[in-house]
Structures are given as C-alpha cells and as structure tokens.
C-alpha cells in the first residue's frame, strides 16, 4: 500500500514538472518569435551607414549606396536648361461717350466805345445761339499668344555655400560668330542632393532661377523696327 502511494506521488510530481517546463519553453518561443530589428550602425566618420542592416544581413549581393558627394567653392556643376513659357491673352473693350453743349450770346461790345477806350456792351435784338453735340463709340478686340522655349547646357560654378548646405550657382557663356554676339547668364540656388551622380541638375530644380539671353549683331538689327516705323506707330497708336 505504501509502495502504491509513493508511486502516485512521484507520478504527480513528474507531470507537474513537465507541464511547467512546457509552459516555460512556450513562453521562450513566444519571445523569440518577435524579430529584433537591427539598429543603424555609425561609421568611423560618425555618420550612419546608408545600407539597411536588414538587407545587408539577408542578401549576399547587397551593395552599399554611394556616399553623397561633397562640394566646395569653385566646383563646377552642369545645368540642363529646359524652359518653356506659353502666354495666351485675349481682351475685348467697348466704350461710348456723348456730349451736348448749348450757348447764347446776349450782348456784344460796342465798337465806338472800344475806339474811345471806354468799352461798353450793347444789347442785341436777335441773340445768336451756339450748339455743339459730340458722340463717340469705340469697340476693340485684341488677342496675344506667344510660346517661348529654351534648351541648352551650361556649366556653372559654385560661388557660395550656405550654412544649411545649399549651393549658389553662377554660369556665364558667350558665343561670338562673326558679327553675332550671344551672351548667356544664369544664377540660382540648389540642393546638393538634387545633383545627380553624373554631376548634372535640371533648371527646374533651381530656386530663384535668373536666366538672361542677350544678343547683338546683324540678326538683332534686322528683327528690330526702323525709325520711321516707330514714328508712324507712335502717331497712329490711337
């Protein structure tokens, strides 16, 4: 009888130990099932690695991203200019004006009195009258449509670097072809992150863009109005 009682107690203890072990192992499994995200690692220069640690651990062909290029004063950057401006304006004007004036003369100066240097007025029997009427109608309609496009490449020089890292660019280009003279001037501000790996940037990514194209020569003279045409346009401008 004692032997049976001892066996029963031992079996009960073994079952309780197994249940606690299973519960502990299941809780450990639950804790291990949550993946631990690796934290970014700083490099020797104090900056974080641009390659994700998760990708670096899971892929054998992962290639780190190239480090951003540093820029200094007087470095050169190529600007790709692609600008297009389109204007379409139309207007209609219509005015109307009328005026009427009536007058009557009641007396005239006496000629005899004027000869005696004593001007006096003499009454008139038939008073002359004066009348004036003026009518004006004007209607006008005008339209203006213009499309300008400009595409070229310019090499700019960094003339200043702001404390936040933005770059101030300046580009100048002059072309002399016989008697033709073309001068291009460009200035603006850009972010260094917008400059591509081939050291180019679009003009649409430049803030406060100033672009001037100045021409001189025979072509410019041929496209301008003459002096006589300008005078006639001024006289008949109304």
Short mmCIF file of C-alpha atoms in Angstrom, two decimals, residues 15 27 62 169 182 193:
data_model
loop_
_atom_site.label_atom_id
_atom_site.label_comp_id
_atom_site.label_asym_id
_atom_site.label_seq_id
_atom_site.Cartn_x
_atom_site.Cartn_y
_atom_site.Cartn_z
CA UNK A 15 3.54 15.58 -14.50
CA UNK A 27 6.91 31.41 -23.37
CA UNK A 62 23.59 43.94 -51.37
CA UNK A 169 25.47 78.68 -58.71
CA UNK A 182 25.20 85.89 -77.82
CA UNK A 193 21.04 66.21 -53.05
#
